[in-house]
Structures are given as C-alpha cells and as structure tokens.
PDB file of C-alpha atoms and ligand atoms in Angstrom:
ATOM      1  CA  MET A   1       0.479  -0.216  -0.406  1.00 93.00           C
ATOM      2  CA  LYS A   2       1.028   4.019  -0.840  1.00 98.00           C
ATOM      3  CA  PRO A   3       2.061   5.816   2.390  1.00 98.00           C
ATOM      4  CA  ARG A   4      -0.940   8.105   2.289  1.00 98.00           C
ATOM      5  CA  VAL A   5       0.510  12.087   2.791  1.00 99.00           C
ATOM      6  CA  ILE A   6      -0.667  15.611   3.091  1.00 99.00           C
ATOM      7  CA  VAL A   7       1.108  18.075   1.048  1.00 98.00           C
ATOM      8  CA  THR A   8      -0.695  21.626   3.558  1.00 98.00           C
ATOM      9  CA  ARG A   9      -0.799  23.965   0.536  1.00 98.00           C
ATOM     10  CA  ARG A  10      -0.563  23.920  -3.248  1.00 98.00           C
ATOM     11  CA  TRP A  11       2.885  23.376  -4.466  1.00 98.00           C
ATOM     12  CA  PRO A  12       4.330  23.262  -8.126  1.00 98.00           C
ATOM     13  CA  ALA A  13       2.263  21.084 -10.585  1.00 98.00           C
ATOM     14  CA  LYS A  14       5.107  19.313 -11.737  1.00 98.00           C
ATOM     15  CA  VAL A  15       5.503  18.175  -7.916  1.00 98.00           C
ATOM     16  CA  GLU A  16       2.113  17.373  -7.542  1.00 98.00           C
ATOM     17  CA  THR A  17       1.851  14.823 -10.256  1.00 98.00           C
ATOM     18  CA  LEU A  18       4.720  12.958  -9.427  1.00 98.00           C
ATOM     19  CA  LEU A  19       3.980  12.728  -5.908  1.00 98.00           C
ATOM     20  CA  THR A  20       0.530  11.668  -6.720  1.00 98.00           C
ATOM     21  CA  GLU A  21       1.861   9.211  -9.191  1.00 98.00           C
ATOM     22  CA  ARG A  22       4.453   7.400  -5.954  1.00 98.00           C
ATOM     23  CA  PHE A  23       1.225   7.948  -2.835  1.00 98.00           C
ATOM     24  CA  ASP A  24      -1.592   8.681  -2.025  1.00 98.00           C
ATOM     25  CA  ALA A  25      -1.559  11.596  -2.122  1.00 98.00           C
ATOM     26  CA  VAL A  26      -4.439  14.822  -0.591  1.00 98.00           C
ATOM     27  CA  LEU A  27      -3.214  18.179  -2.340  1.00 98.00           C
ATOM     28  CA  ASN A  28      -4.431  21.106  -1.565  1.00 98.00           C
ATOM     29  CA  ALA A  29      -6.620  22.400  -4.761  1.00 96.00           C
ATOM     30  CA  ASP A  30      -8.700  25.191  -2.872  1.00 98.00           C
ATOM     31  CA  ASP A  31      -4.918  26.713  -1.245  1.00 98.00           C
ATOM     32  CA  VAL A  32      -6.889  27.182   2.315  1.00 98.00           C
ATOM     33  CA  PRO A  33      -4.530  27.275   4.949  1.00 98.00           C
ATOM     34  CA  MET A  34      -4.649  24.421   7.243  1.00 98.00           C
ATOM     35  CA  THR A  35      -6.141  25.501  10.569  1.00 98.00           C
ATOM     36  CA  PRO A  36      -4.343  23.329  13.917  1.00 98.00           C
ATOM     37  CA  ALA A  37      -7.577  20.916  14.319  1.00 97.00           C
ATOM     38  CA  ASP A  38      -6.199  19.783  10.341  1.00 98.00           C
ATOM     39  CA  PHE A  39      -3.544  20.142  11.798  1.00 98.00           C
ATOM     40  CA  ALA A  40      -4.126  17.442  14.760  1.00 97.00           C
ATOM     41  CA  ALA A  41      -5.868  15.221  12.973  1.00 98.00           C
ATOM     42  CA  ALA A  42      -3.609  14.905   9.890  1.00 98.00           C
ATOM     43  CA  PHE A  43      -1.165  13.862  12.730  1.00 98.00           C
ATOM     44  CA  ARG A  44      -3.820  10.747  13.538  1.00 98.00           C
ATOM     45  CA  ALA A  45      -4.635  10.349   9.646  1.00 98.00           C
ATOM     46  CA  TYR A  46      -1.585   9.966   7.014  1.00 98.00           C
ATOM     47  CA  ASP A  47       1.628   8.856   7.384  1.00 98.00           C
ATOM     48  CA  ALA A  48       3.530  11.863   6.454  1.00 99.00           C
ATOM     49  CA  ILE A  49       2.701  15.829   6.115  1.00 99.00           C
ATOM     50  CA  LEU A  50       4.029  18.093   4.004  1.00 99.00           C
ATOM     51  CA  PRO A  51       3.995  21.673   5.342  1.00 98.00           C
ATOM     52  CA  THR A  52       5.569  24.706   5.285  1.00 98.00           C
ATOM     53  CA  VAL A  53       6.589  27.851   6.285  1.00 97.00           C
ATOM     54  CA  SER A  54       3.511  29.661   6.873  1.00 97.00           C
ATOM     55  CA  ASP A  55       2.405  26.184   8.850  1.00 98.00           C
ATOM     56  CA  ARG A  56       2.556  26.916  12.417  1.00 97.00           C
ATOM     57  CA  LEU A  57       2.654  23.326  14.186  1.00 98.00           C
ATOM     58  CA  PRO A  58       3.595  23.445  17.683  1.00 98.00           C
ATOM     59  CA  ALA A  59       4.046  21.763  20.271  1.00 98.00           C
ATOM     60  CA  SER A  60      -0.295  21.795  20.578  1.00 97.00           C
ATOM     61  CA  VAL A  61      -1.377  20.629  17.624  1.00 97.00           C
ATOM     62  CA  PHE A  62       1.236  17.989  17.796  1.00 98.00           C
ATOM     63  CA  PRO A  63      -1.551  14.145  19.298  1.00 96.00           C
ATOM     64  CA  SER A  64      -0.230  13.054  22.559  1.00 94.00           C
ATOM     65  CA  GLU A  65      -1.740   9.418  21.117  1.00 95.00           C
ATOM     66  CA  GLY A  66      -2.538   8.082  18.103  1.00 97.00           C
ATOM     67  CA  CYS A  67      -0.188   9.642  16.279  1.00 98.00           C
ATOM     68  CA  ARG A  68       0.227   7.947  12.385  1.00 98.00           C
ATOM     69  CA  THR A  69       2.762  10.513  11.072  1.00 98.00           C
ATOM     70  CA  ARG A  70       5.819   9.747  11.033  1.00 98.00           C
ATOM     71  CA  LEU A  71       7.493  12.396   8.425  1.00 98.00           C
ATOM     72  CA  LEU A  72       7.384  16.265   8.350  1.00 99.00           C
ATOM     73  CA  ALA A  73       8.758  16.370   4.612  1.00 99.00           C
ATOM     74  CA  ASN A  74       9.083  20.965   4.938  1.00 98.00           C
ATOM     75  CA  PHE A  75       9.027  22.500   2.231  1.00 98.00           C
ATOM     76  CA  GLY A  76      11.135  25.287   2.630  1.00 98.00           C
ATOM     77  CA  VAL A  77      14.891  25.945   4.201  1.00 98.00           C
ATOM     78  CA  GLY A  78      13.644  27.296   8.187  1.00 97.00           C
ATOM     79  CA  PHE A  79      12.018  25.059   9.716  1.00 98.00           C
ATOM     80  CA  SER A  80      11.425  26.926  13.324  1.00 97.00           C
ATOM     81  CA  HIS A  81       7.344  26.413  12.478  1.00 97.00           C
ATOM     82  CA  ILE A  82       7.679  23.169  13.647  1.00 98.00           C
ATOM     83  CA  ASP A  83       7.946  22.586  17.015  1.00 98.00           C
ATOM     84  CA  THR A  84      11.371  19.888  16.944  1.00 98.00           C
ATOM     85  CA  ALA A  85      11.319  18.637  20.588  1.00 98.00           C
ATOM     86  CA  ALA A  86       7.427  17.696  19.964  1.00 98.00           C
ATOM     87  CA  ALA A  87       8.543  16.101  17.009  1.00 98.00           C
ATOM     88  CA  ARG A  88      11.486  14.247  18.548  1.00 98.00           C
ATOM     89  CA  ASP A  89       9.455  13.173  21.331  1.00 97.00           C
ATOM     90  CA  ARG A  90       7.137  11.180  19.217  1.00 97.00           C
ATOM     91  CA  GLY A  91       9.761   9.983  16.613  1.00 97.00           C
ATOM     92  CA  ILE A  92       8.090  11.896  14.032  1.00 98.00           C
ATOM     93  CA  ALA A  93      11.254  12.760  11.506  1.00 98.00           C
ATOM     94  CA  VAL A  94      11.502  15.851  10.192  1.00 98.00           C
ATOM     95  CA  THR A  95      13.480  17.197   6.777  1.00 99.00           C
ATOM     96  CA  ASN A  96      13.750  20.808   4.600  1.00 98.00           C
ATOM     97  CA  THR A  97      15.105  22.062   1.845  1.00 98.00           C
ATOM     98  CA  PRO A  98      18.381  23.522   1.648  1.00 98.00           C
ATOM     99  CA  GLY A  99      20.673  24.242  -0.868  1.00 97.00           C
ATOM    100  CA  VAL A 100      18.143  25.248  -3.994  1.00 98.00           C
ATOM    101  CA  LEU A 101      16.525  27.888  -2.583  1.00 98.00           C
ATOM    102  CA  THR A 102      20.535  30.159  -2.400  1.00 98.00           C
ATOM    103  CA  ASP A 103      21.311  31.892  -4.930  1.00 98.00           C
ATOM    104  CA  CYS A 104      17.226  32.805  -5.527  1.00 98.00           C
ATOM    105  CA  THR A 105      17.042  34.068  -1.856  1.00 98.00           C
ATOM    106  CA  ALA A 106      20.496  35.638  -1.670  1.00 98.00           C
ATOM    107  CA  ASP A 107      19.537  37.614  -5.403  1.00 99.00           C
ATOM    108  CA  LEU A 108      16.419  39.363  -3.234  1.00 99.00           C
ATOM    109  CA  ALA A 109      18.269  40.249  -0.640  1.00 99.00           C
ATOM    110  CA  MET A 110      20.771  42.691  -2.372  1.00 99.00           C
ATOM    111  CA  SER A 111      17.505  43.228  -4.718  1.00 98.00           C
ATOM    112  CA  LEU A 112      16.157  44.716  -1.376  1.00 99.00           C
ATOM    113  CA  LEU A 113      19.225  46.605  -0.730  1.00 99.00           C
ATOM    114  CA  LEU A 114      19.426  48.351  -3.915  1.00 98.00           C
ATOM    115  CA  LEU A 115      15.811  49.463  -3.585  1.00 98.00           C
ATOM    116  CA  VAL A 116      15.714  50.806  -0.745  1.00 98.00           C
ATOM    117  CA  ALA A 117      19.444  52.884  -0.408  1.00 98.00           C
ATOM    118  CA  ARG A 118      18.141  54.558  -4.218  1.00 98.00           C
ATOM    119  CA  ARG A 119      14.328  55.453  -2.745  1.00 98.00           C
ATOM    120  CA  ALA A 120      13.086  53.022  -5.467  1.00 98.00           C
ATOM    121  CA  GLY A 121      10.073  52.385  -4.066  1.00 97.00           C
ATOM    122  CA  GLU A 122       9.136  55.774  -3.255  1.00 97.00           C
ATOM    123  CA  GLY A 123      10.027  56.713  -7.083  1.00 98.00           C
ATOM    124  CA  GLU A 124       7.679  54.264  -8.090  1.00 98.00           C
ATOM    125  CA  ARG A 125       4.848  54.698  -5.734  1.00 97.00           C
ATOM    126  CA  GLN A 126       5.545  58.647  -6.762  1.00 98.00           C
ATOM    127  CA  LEU A 127       5.486  57.948 -10.358  1.00 98.00           C
ATOM    128  CA  ARG A 128       2.254  56.261 -10.223  1.00 98.00           C
ATOM    129  CA  ALA A 129       0.677  58.363  -8.038  1.00 98.00           C
ATOM    130  CA  GLY A 130       0.861  60.686 -11.176  1.00 98.00           C
ATOM    131  CA  ALA A 131       3.026  62.870  -8.505  1.00 98.00           C
ATOM    132  CA  TRP A 132       6.501  63.227 -10.705  1.00 98.00           C
ATOM    133  CA  ARG A 133       7.247  66.848 -11.989  1.00 98.00           C
ATOM    134  CA  GLY A 134      10.350  65.249 -13.719  1.00 98.00           C
ATOM    135  CA  TRP A 135      14.299  65.599 -13.314  1.00 98.00           C
ATOM    136  CA  ARG A 136      15.716  67.867 -10.801  1.00 98.00           C
ATOM    137  CA  PRO A 137      19.456  68.016  -8.889  1.00 98.00           C
ATOM    138  CA  THR A 138      17.670  67.188  -6.126  1.00 98.00           C
ATOM    139  CA  HIS A 139      15.438  64.764  -6.531  1.00 98.00           C
ATOM    140  CA  LEU A 140      14.730  61.507  -4.929  1.00 98.00           C
ATOM    141  CA  ILE A 141      17.989  61.280  -3.730  1.00 98.00           C
ATOM    142  CA  GLY A 142      18.920  58.621  -2.173  1.00 98.00           C
ATOM    143  CA  THR A 143      22.915  56.700  -1.195  1.00 98.00           C
ATOM    144  CA  ARG A 144      25.464  55.042  -3.244  1.00 98.00           C
ATOM    145  CA  VAL A 145      25.689  51.295  -2.757  1.00 98.00           C
ATOM    146  CA  SER A 146      29.165  50.079  -4.303  1.00 98.00           C
ATOM    147  CA  GLY A 147      32.068  50.700  -2.373  1.00 98.00           C
ATOM    148  CA  LYS A 148      30.383  50.922   0.734  1.00 98.00           C
ATOM    149  CA  LYS A 149      30.712  47.933   3.318  1.00 99.00           C
ATOM    150  CA  LEU A 150      28.029  45.337   4.093  1.00 99.00           C
ATOM    151  CA  GLY A 151      27.697  43.425   6.920  1.00 99.00           C
ATOM    152  CA  ILE A 152      26.403  40.008   7.133  1.00 98.00           C
ATOM    153  CA  ILE A 153      25.212  38.630   9.747  1.00 98.00           C
ATOM    154  CA  GLY A 154      24.838  34.531   9.611  1.00 98.00           C
ATOM    155  CA  MET A 155      27.616  33.730   7.477  1.00 98.00           C
ATOM    156  CA  GLY A 156      26.410  30.332   6.064  1.00 98.00           C
ATOM    157  CA  ARG A 157      25.174  28.963   2.341  1.00 98.00           C
ATOM    158  CA  ILE A 158      23.158  32.454   1.798  1.00 98.00           C
ATOM    159  CA  GLY A 159      25.040  34.825   3.545  1.00 98.00           C
ATOM    160  CA  LYS A 160      28.159  33.511   1.340  1.00 98.00           C
ATOM    161  CA  ALA A 161      25.877  34.206  -2.021  1.00 98.00           C
ATOM    162  CA  MET A 162      24.423  37.339  -0.803  1.00 98.00           C
ATOM    163  CA  ALA A 163      28.416  39.297   0.317  1.00 98.00           C
ATOM    164  CA  SER A 164      29.329  37.418  -2.982  1.00 98.00           C
ATOM    165  CA  ARG A 165      27.208  39.461  -5.042  1.00 98.00           C
ATOM    166  CA  ALA A 166      27.423  42.386  -3.116  1.00 98.00           C
ATOM    167  CA  HIS A 167      31.579  42.273  -3.166  1.00 98.00           C
ATOM    168  CA  PHE A 168      32.242  40.759  -6.618  1.00 98.00           C
ATOM    169  CA  GLY A 169      29.086  42.756  -8.079  1.00 98.00           C
ATOM    170  CA  PHE A 170      29.286  45.886  -6.254  1.00 98.00           C
ATOM    171  CA  GLY A 171      32.436  46.473  -4.903  1.00 98.00           C
ATOM    172  CA  MET A 172      31.677  46.526  -1.449  1.00 98.00           C
ATOM    173  CA  ASP A 173      33.682  45.514   1.269  1.00 98.00           C
ATOM    174  CA  VAL A 174      32.230  42.821   3.707  1.00 98.00           C
ATOM    175  CA  VAL A 175      32.396  42.038   6.881  1.00 98.00           C
ATOM    176  CA  PHE A 176      30.083  39.181   8.997  1.00 98.00           C
ATOM    177  CA  TYR A 177      29.197  37.603  12.239  1.00 98.00           C
ATOM    178  CA  ASN A 178      29.347  34.263  12.392  1.00 98.00           C
ATOM    179  CA  ARG A 179      29.672  31.654  15.446  1.00 97.00           C
ATOM    180  CA  SER A 180      31.283  29.737  14.566  1.00 98.00           C
ATOM    181  CA  LYS A 181      34.527  30.121  12.873  1.00 98.00           C
ATOM    182  CA  VAL A 182      34.525  30.386   8.905  1.00 98.00           C
ATOM    183  CA  ASP A 183      37.625  30.075   7.169  1.00 95.00           C
ATOM    184  CA  ASP A 184      37.346  28.922   3.756  1.00 97.00           C
ATOM    185  CA  ASP A 185      39.188  29.628  -0.044  1.00 97.00           C
ATOM    186  CA  GLU A 186      34.814  31.523  -1.135  1.00 96.00           C
ATOM    187  CA  THR A 187      35.145  33.796   2.289  1.00 97.00           C
ATOM    188  CA  ARG A 188      38.928  34.211   1.681  1.00 97.00           C
ATOM    189  CA  LEU A 189      38.348  34.948  -2.287  1.00 97.00           C
ATOM    190  CA  MET A 190      36.188  38.475  -1.452  1.00 97.00           C
ATOM    191  CA  SER A 191      38.346  39.332   1.585  1.00 97.00           C
ATOM    192  CA  ALA A 192      35.846  39.222   3.964  1.00 98.00           C
ATOM    193  CA  GLN A 193      36.380  40.381   7.748  1.00 98.00           C
ATOM    194  CA  GLN A 194      34.853  37.566  10.045  1.00 98.00           C
ATOM    195  CA  LEU A 195      34.823  40.503  13.380  1.00 98.00           C
ATOM    196  CA  PRO A 196      34.456  38.756  17.199  1.00 98.00           C
ATOM    197  CA  SER A 197      30.568  40.051  17.988  1.00 98.00           C
ATOM    198  CA  ILE A 198      27.486  41.156  16.202  1.00 98.00           C
ATOM    199  CA  GLU A 199      28.095  44.590  17.566  1.00 98.00           C
ATOM    200  CA  ALA A 200      31.524  44.812  15.667  1.00 98.00           C
ATOM    201  CA  VAL A 201      29.567  45.141  12.497  1.00 99.00           C
ATOM    202  CA  LEU A 202      26.619  46.903  13.016  1.00 99.00           C
ATOM    203  CA  ALA A 203      29.051  49.368  13.769  1.00 98.00           C
ATOM    204  CA  GLU A 204      30.835  49.841  11.591  1.00 98.00           C
ATOM    205  CA  SER A 205      28.371  48.456   8.235  1.00 99.00           C
ATOM    206  CA  ASP A 206      26.334  49.942   6.198  1.00 99.00           C
ATOM    207  CA  PHE A 207      24.187  47.940   5.445  1.00 99.00           C
ATOM    208  CA  VAL A 208      23.124  45.406   7.690  1.00 99.00           C
ATOM    209  CA  SER A 209      22.693  42.178   6.444  1.00 99.00           C
ATOM    210  CA  LEU A 210      20.259  39.434   8.341  1.00 99.00           C
ATOM    211  CA  HIS A 211      21.075  35.350   7.539  1.00 98.00           C
ATOM    212  CA  CYS A 212      20.844  34.001  10.088  1.00 98.00           C
ATOM    213  CA  PRO A 213      18.116  31.298  11.891  1.00 96.00           C
ATOM    214  CA  GLY A 214      14.891  31.990  13.103  1.00 96.00           C
ATOM    215  CA  GLY A 215      13.513  31.015  16.500  1.00 94.00           C
ATOM    216  CA  ALA A 216      13.796  30.834  19.510  1.00 95.00           C
ATOM    217  CA  GLU A 217      17.432  30.999  20.170  1.00 94.00           C
ATOM    218  CA  ASN A 218      17.377  34.029  17.782  1.00 98.00           C
ATOM    219  CA  LYS A 219      14.217  36.215  19.032  1.00 98.00           C
ATOM    220  CA  HIS A 220      15.017  39.832  19.183  1.00 98.00           C
ATOM    221  CA  LEU A 221      17.989  39.288  17.649  1.00 98.00           C
ATOM    222  CA  ILE A 222      18.703  42.665  16.870  1.00 98.00           C
ATOM    223  CA  GLY A 223      17.300  44.262  19.475  1.00 98.00           C
ATOM    224  CA  GLU A 224      17.232  48.419  20.728  1.00 98.00           C
ATOM    225  CA  ALA A 225      20.171  48.420  22.234  1.00 98.00           C
ATOM    226  CA  ARG A 226      21.768  46.887  19.147  1.00 99.00           C
ATOM    227  CA  LEU A 227      20.073  48.708  16.766  1.00 99.00           C
ATOM    228  CA  SER A 228      21.379  51.809  18.595  1.00 98.00           C
ATOM    229  CA  ILE A 229      24.733  50.541  17.931  1.00 98.00           C
ATOM    230  CA  MET A 230      24.415  51.290  13.674  1.00 99.00           C
ATOM    231  CA  LYS A 231      24.968  54.126  12.157  1.00 98.00           C
ATOM    232  CA  PRO A 232      22.414  56.724  11.193  1.00 98.00           C
ATOM    233  CA  THR A 233      23.263  55.776   7.838  1.00 98.00           C
ATOM    234  CA  ALA A 234      22.269  52.747   7.582  1.00 99.00           C
ATOM    235  CA  PHE A 235      20.481  50.454   6.180  1.00 99.00           C
ATOM    236  CA  LEU A 236      19.038  46.963   7.584  1.00 99.00           C
ATOM    237  CA  ILE A 237      17.611  43.910   5.091  1.00 99.00           C
ATOM    238  CA  ASN A 238      15.250  40.729   6.071  1.00 99.00           C
ATOM    239  CA  THR A 239      15.412  38.207   4.081  1.00 98.00           C
ATOM    240  CA  ALA A 240      16.267  35.390   7.064  1.00 98.00           C
ATOM    241  CA  ARG A 241      12.719  35.567   9.606  1.00 98.00           C
ATOM    242  CA  GLY A 242      10.837  38.167  11.294  1.00 98.00           C
ATOM    243  CA  ASP A 243      10.944  37.408  14.656  1.00 98.00           C
ATOM    244  CA  VAL A 244      14.785  37.948  14.590  1.00 98.00           C
ATOM    245  CA  VAL A 245      14.194  41.543  14.244  1.00 98.00           C
ATOM    246  CA  ASP A 246      12.197  43.256  17.111  1.00 98.00           C
ATOM    247  CA  GLU A 247       9.652  44.591  14.596  1.00 98.00           C
ATOM    248  CA  THR A 248       8.433  47.513  18.001  1.00 98.00           C
ATOM    249  CA  ALA A 249      12.272  48.918  17.805  1.00 98.00           C
ATOM    250  CA  LEU A 250      12.718  49.162  14.404  1.00 98.00           C
ATOM    251  CA  VAL A 251       9.869  51.425  14.261  1.00 98.00           C
ATOM    252  CA  ARG A 252      11.589  53.665  16.488  1.00 98.00           C
ATOM    253  CA  ALA A 253      14.500  53.296  15.477  1.00 98.00           C
ATOM    254  CA  LEU A 254      13.335  54.535  11.717  1.00 98.00           C
ATOM    255  CA  ASP A 255      11.032  57.158  13.198  1.00 98.00           C
ATOM    256  CA  LYS A 256      14.230  58.223  15.366  1.00 98.00           C
ATOM    257  CA  GLY A 257      16.531  58.495  12.236  1.00 98.00           C
ATOM    258  CA  ILE A 258      19.472  55.777  14.631  1.00 98.00           C
ATOM    259  CA  ILE A 259      18.538  53.474  11.029  1.00 98.00           C
ATOM    260  CA  ALA A 260      18.216  55.698   7.509  1.00 98.00           C
ATOM    261  CA  GLY A 261      16.057  52.592   6.406  1.00 98.00           C
ATOM    262  CA  ALA A 262      15.034  49.425   6.257  1.00 99.00           C
ATOM    263  CA  GLY A 263      14.108  46.059   3.756  1.00 99.00           C
ATOM    264  CA  LEU A 264      12.262  43.488   4.611  1.00 99.00           C
ATOM    265  CA  ASP A 265      10.721  40.253   3.107  1.00 98.00           C
ATOM    266  CA  VAL A 266      10.261  38.166   6.291  1.00 98.00           C
ATOM    267  CA  TYR A 267       7.742  39.631   9.392  1.00 98.00           C
ATOM    268  CA  ALA A 268       7.297  37.995  12.776  1.00 98.00           C
ATOM    269  CA  GLU A 269       3.537  37.707  12.058  1.00 97.00           C
ATOM    270  CA  GLU A 270       2.728  36.959   8.680  1.00 98.00           C
ATOM    271  CA  PRO A 271       0.748  37.896   7.010  1.00 97.00           C
ATOM    272  CA  ALA A 272       0.192  40.943   9.751  1.00 98.00           C
ATOM    273  CA  VAL A 273       3.052  43.705   8.351  1.00 98.00           C
ATOM    274  CA  PRO A 274       2.829  46.368  11.621  1.00 98.00           C
ATOM    275  CA  ARG A 275       1.557  50.006  10.489  1.00 98.00           C
ATOM    276  CA  GLY A 276       4.359  50.755  12.037  1.00 98.00           C
ATOM    277  CA  LEU A 277       6.071  49.402   8.467  1.00 98.00           C
ATOM    278  CA  VAL A 278       3.880  50.579   6.091  1.00 98.00           C
ATOM    279  CA  GLU A 279       3.162  54.097   6.699  1.00 96.00           C
ATOM    280  CA  ARG A 280       7.078  54.733   6.100  1.00 97.00           C
ATOM    281  CA  GLU A 281       8.301  55.823   2.594  1.00 96.00           C
ATOM    282  CA  ASN A 282      11.992  54.280   3.893  1.00 97.00           C
ATOM    283  CA  VAL A 283      11.020  50.659   4.074  1.00 98.00           C
ATOM    284  CA  VAL A 284      10.678  48.554   1.845  1.00 98.00           C
ATOM    285  CA  LEU A 285       8.636  45.694   1.648  1.00 98.00           C
ATOM    286  CA  LEU A 286       8.092  42.527  -0.025  1.00 98.00           C
ATOM    287  CA  PRO A 287       5.618  39.751   0.888  1.00 98.00           C
ATOM    288  CA  HIS A 288       8.471  36.798   1.751  1.00 98.00           C
ATOM    289  CA  LEU A 289       9.667  36.563  -1.464  1.00 98.00           C
ATOM    290  CA  GLY A 290      13.083  35.253  -1.489  1.00 98.00           C
ATOM    291  CA  SER A 291      12.757  31.657  -2.753  1.00 98.00           C
ATOM    292  CA  ALA A 292       9.684  32.599  -5.258  1.00 98.00           C
ATOM    293  CA  THR A 293      10.978  31.865  -8.091  1.00 98.00           C
ATOM    294  CA  ALA A 294       9.546  29.231 -11.256  1.00 98.00           C
ATOM    295  CA  GLU A 295      13.044  27.706 -10.976  1.00 98.00           C
ATOM    296  CA  THR A 296      13.579  27.693  -7.157  1.00 98.00           C
ATOM    297  CA  ARG A 297       9.799  26.391  -5.896  1.00 98.00           C
ATOM    298  CA  GLU A 298      10.224  23.309  -7.873  1.00 98.00           C
ATOM    299  CA  ALA A 299      13.353  22.664  -6.966  1.00 98.00           C
ATOM    300  CA  MET A 300      12.078  22.445  -3.508  1.00 98.00           C
ATOM    301  CA  GLY A 301       9.302  20.811  -4.087  1.00 98.00           C
ATOM    302  CA  MET A 302      11.860  18.061  -5.784  1.00 98.00           C
ATOM    303  CA  LYS A 303      13.979  17.840  -2.464  1.00 98.00           C
ATOM    304  CA  ALA A 304      10.595  17.649  -0.478  1.00 98.00           C
ATOM    305  CA  LEU A 305       9.685  14.914  -2.764  1.00 98.00           C
ATOM    306  CA  ASP A 306      13.546  12.809  -2.868  1.00 98.00           C
ATOM    307  CA  ASN A 307      13.364  13.141   1.320  1.00 98.00           C
ATOM    308  CA  LEU A 308       9.602  11.629   1.381  1.00 98.00           C
ATOM    309  CA  ILE A 309      10.839   8.453  -0.937  1.00 98.00           C
ATOM    310  CA  ALA A 310      14.038   8.123   0.550  1.00 98.00           C
ATOM    311  CA  PHE A 311      12.750   7.977   3.946  1.00 98.00           C
ATOM    312  CA  PHE A 312       9.706   5.124   3.019  1.00 98.00           C
ATOM    313  CA  ASP A 313      12.296   3.615   0.835  1.00 98.00           C
ATOM    314  CA  GLY A 314      14.374   2.770   4.656  1.00 98.00           C
ATOM    315  CA  LYS A 315      16.536   5.027   3.100  1.00 98.00           C
ATOM    316  CA  PRO A 316      18.517   7.636   5.117  1.00 98.00           C
ATOM    317  CA  ALA A 317      16.341  11.039   3.597  1.00 98.00           C
ATOM    318  CA  PRO A 318      19.211  13.540   2.784  1.00 98.00           C
ATOM    319  CA  ASP A 319      18.454  16.390   4.281  1.00 98.00           C
ATOM    320  CA  ARG A 320      17.199  15.143   7.924  1.00 98.00           C
ATOM    321  CA  VAL A 321      16.893  17.557  10.462  1.00 98.00           C
ATOM    322  CA  VAL A 322      15.282  15.556  13.117  1.00 98.00           C
TER     323      VAL A 322
HETATM  324  C1  LIG B 401      12.574  28.635   3.585  1.00 74.85           C
HETATM  325  O1  LIG B 401      12.964  28.252   2.917  1.00 74.85           O
HETATM  326  O2  LIG B 401      12.734  28.873   4.729  1.00 74.85           O
HETATM  327  C2  LIG B 401      12.123  30.587   3.052  1.00 74.85           C
HETATM  328  O3  LIG B 401      11.621  30.852   4.199  1.00 74.85           O
HETATM  329  C3  LIG B 401      10.830  30.527   1.915  1.00 74.85           C
HETATM  330  O4  LIG B 401      11.278  31.450   1.227  1.00 74.85           O
END
C-alpha cells in the first residue's frame, strides 16, 4: 500500500503530479491554510505531512497518542515553525530543503538593499500616483551602494551568496559575524573579515543583512540596543525570519532616525505587517518572496519529494534535521 501523505498548500504542478504518482497524496487544490484542528487530525490520519514555512506546528497540535505520522517533509529550508522537540518526542522525523534557494534568496536580499538605498519604492509610488514633476538635481536623492561596507549576520550558504554579490558585483567590503569560525576559499576570495561580535559588525557597516535562522535562539537578536549601535546612515536588510528583529524597536529606530531605512521580506506575524512599517517611505516591504522563482520553488518541491521517497524506502532522508 502506498504511504498516505497530505500536502498543506499548493505546490508546483510538476511536483504535485509526481507526488500523486508515487504516494496516496491529498493535495490542497484551494490553497487554504490548515487550522490547528486540521493539523491535529492530520497527525492521526497520514503517514507524512508536507508542511511549509507559513504553517504553524507548535507542540499543542502534536497528538499525545494515536499519532500515525512518521515524517514532516517541510517545503522550505527554515523550520522554526515546527516544534522539533515535540516531533522528536513522538519519533517523527523532520526534513527540509536546503541549498536550492540560496541564489534566489541572495538575489532578493541584494534587490532589497538596492531598492531601499536608491529610494526605488518611493519613486515608483510617486510616478504611479502621477506625482512626478520631472528630472531635477535634488529629486529623490538616495545612497550610493558601490564601494560601501556590507555586514552579514550569519555567514552560511545564503550569507556567503549575498556577500559574493555585494563584493564582486558592487565592489563592497564585507564584514560578518558567525557563531563558528568561517575559514574557506569562498570567504577568503572576497576578503570578507570575520568580526568577534554582532555589535562590531553593526557599528561599522553601511548595510546590515541578516542571514541567521529564526526561532527561540535568535528571537529579537536585533532589538533596541543593537539598532542603536548602527550608523544613522545605515540600512537593515532582513530576508531571514521576521522574529529575528524586534519590529517595535525597528519602527522606533526608524522614527527617531537611528537608522536610515530597512528592506524587509519577512515579518514576525506573517501575513500581518506592523502599521508603523507600512506607513514609512524609507522602508521597502516585500511579501516573503526570497525563494519565489519558478526554478527554485520546483527544486524545493523536488527536494521534499526526494526526502519523502528515501524515508519511505527505508533509506536515510538526505535533508533530515530531526
Ligand atoms: C525558507 O525556505 O525558509 C524560505 O523562507 C522560503 O522562502
């Protein structure tokens, strides 16, 4: 008998077709998010649940008994939305989809950096509103990007890809903070300098880009105290997870001119975005688009499928995190 699996949201069509060929798969044609009660029921009815980064799986949705689910094959690299301790306690494996979204997420981080520095969002809004009065020497003056200093917090795959774009594409100097020592050819080639603390990176960077995981350990990593260390001319870019930044403190820092602006793709309570951010001109806001290209989303689906197939064939799942 084929394993019974449930996909929590719409997936790329090609992956959905392969899934239904190989598994007894229930798809979500209407793309309606599952409720906590739906998840609690799914744990009792399916061999695998295929969630994604916008689902919430706290300990309370995991059943204390009668759990049929053996695998959570997550569509996405980040898995801080899953209570991994609850999964581990019930012997449920968890897999993710690393590697395939590195370039597209770094591309989007670089886009945010450019958009906010060059006031492109403001300019587009102005033009579409019919408020553009023509070229003039003092119109919408932004900040030069080329040759400036980029600070990376979290020098993993995506952090390095962002650093490489900034250094080789825009002649930027790169400094970074990473918990463990990073000493590899890629980092050496771009002369990126590892600094001993987050504070040191914040103090000297013109742009700070966050590339660390979300979840309890990094919640509000960037709060009032750390924002106040940044230069008043500096910009904060976040394509990691919303809860890494204390959004209330960020709004306050923007209001007081403690930093110059922010480019954000992720929010603590998605899809809700704080009013204080929406109302500001010096903030570029995107709806969690980091990995949103046809190529990457299909590759993410194929990776989740590979994990699923390996697991139910009794082989080691390639991207097992629990
Ligand atoms: C992920 O995979 O964690 C990303 O946030 C999705 O874009």
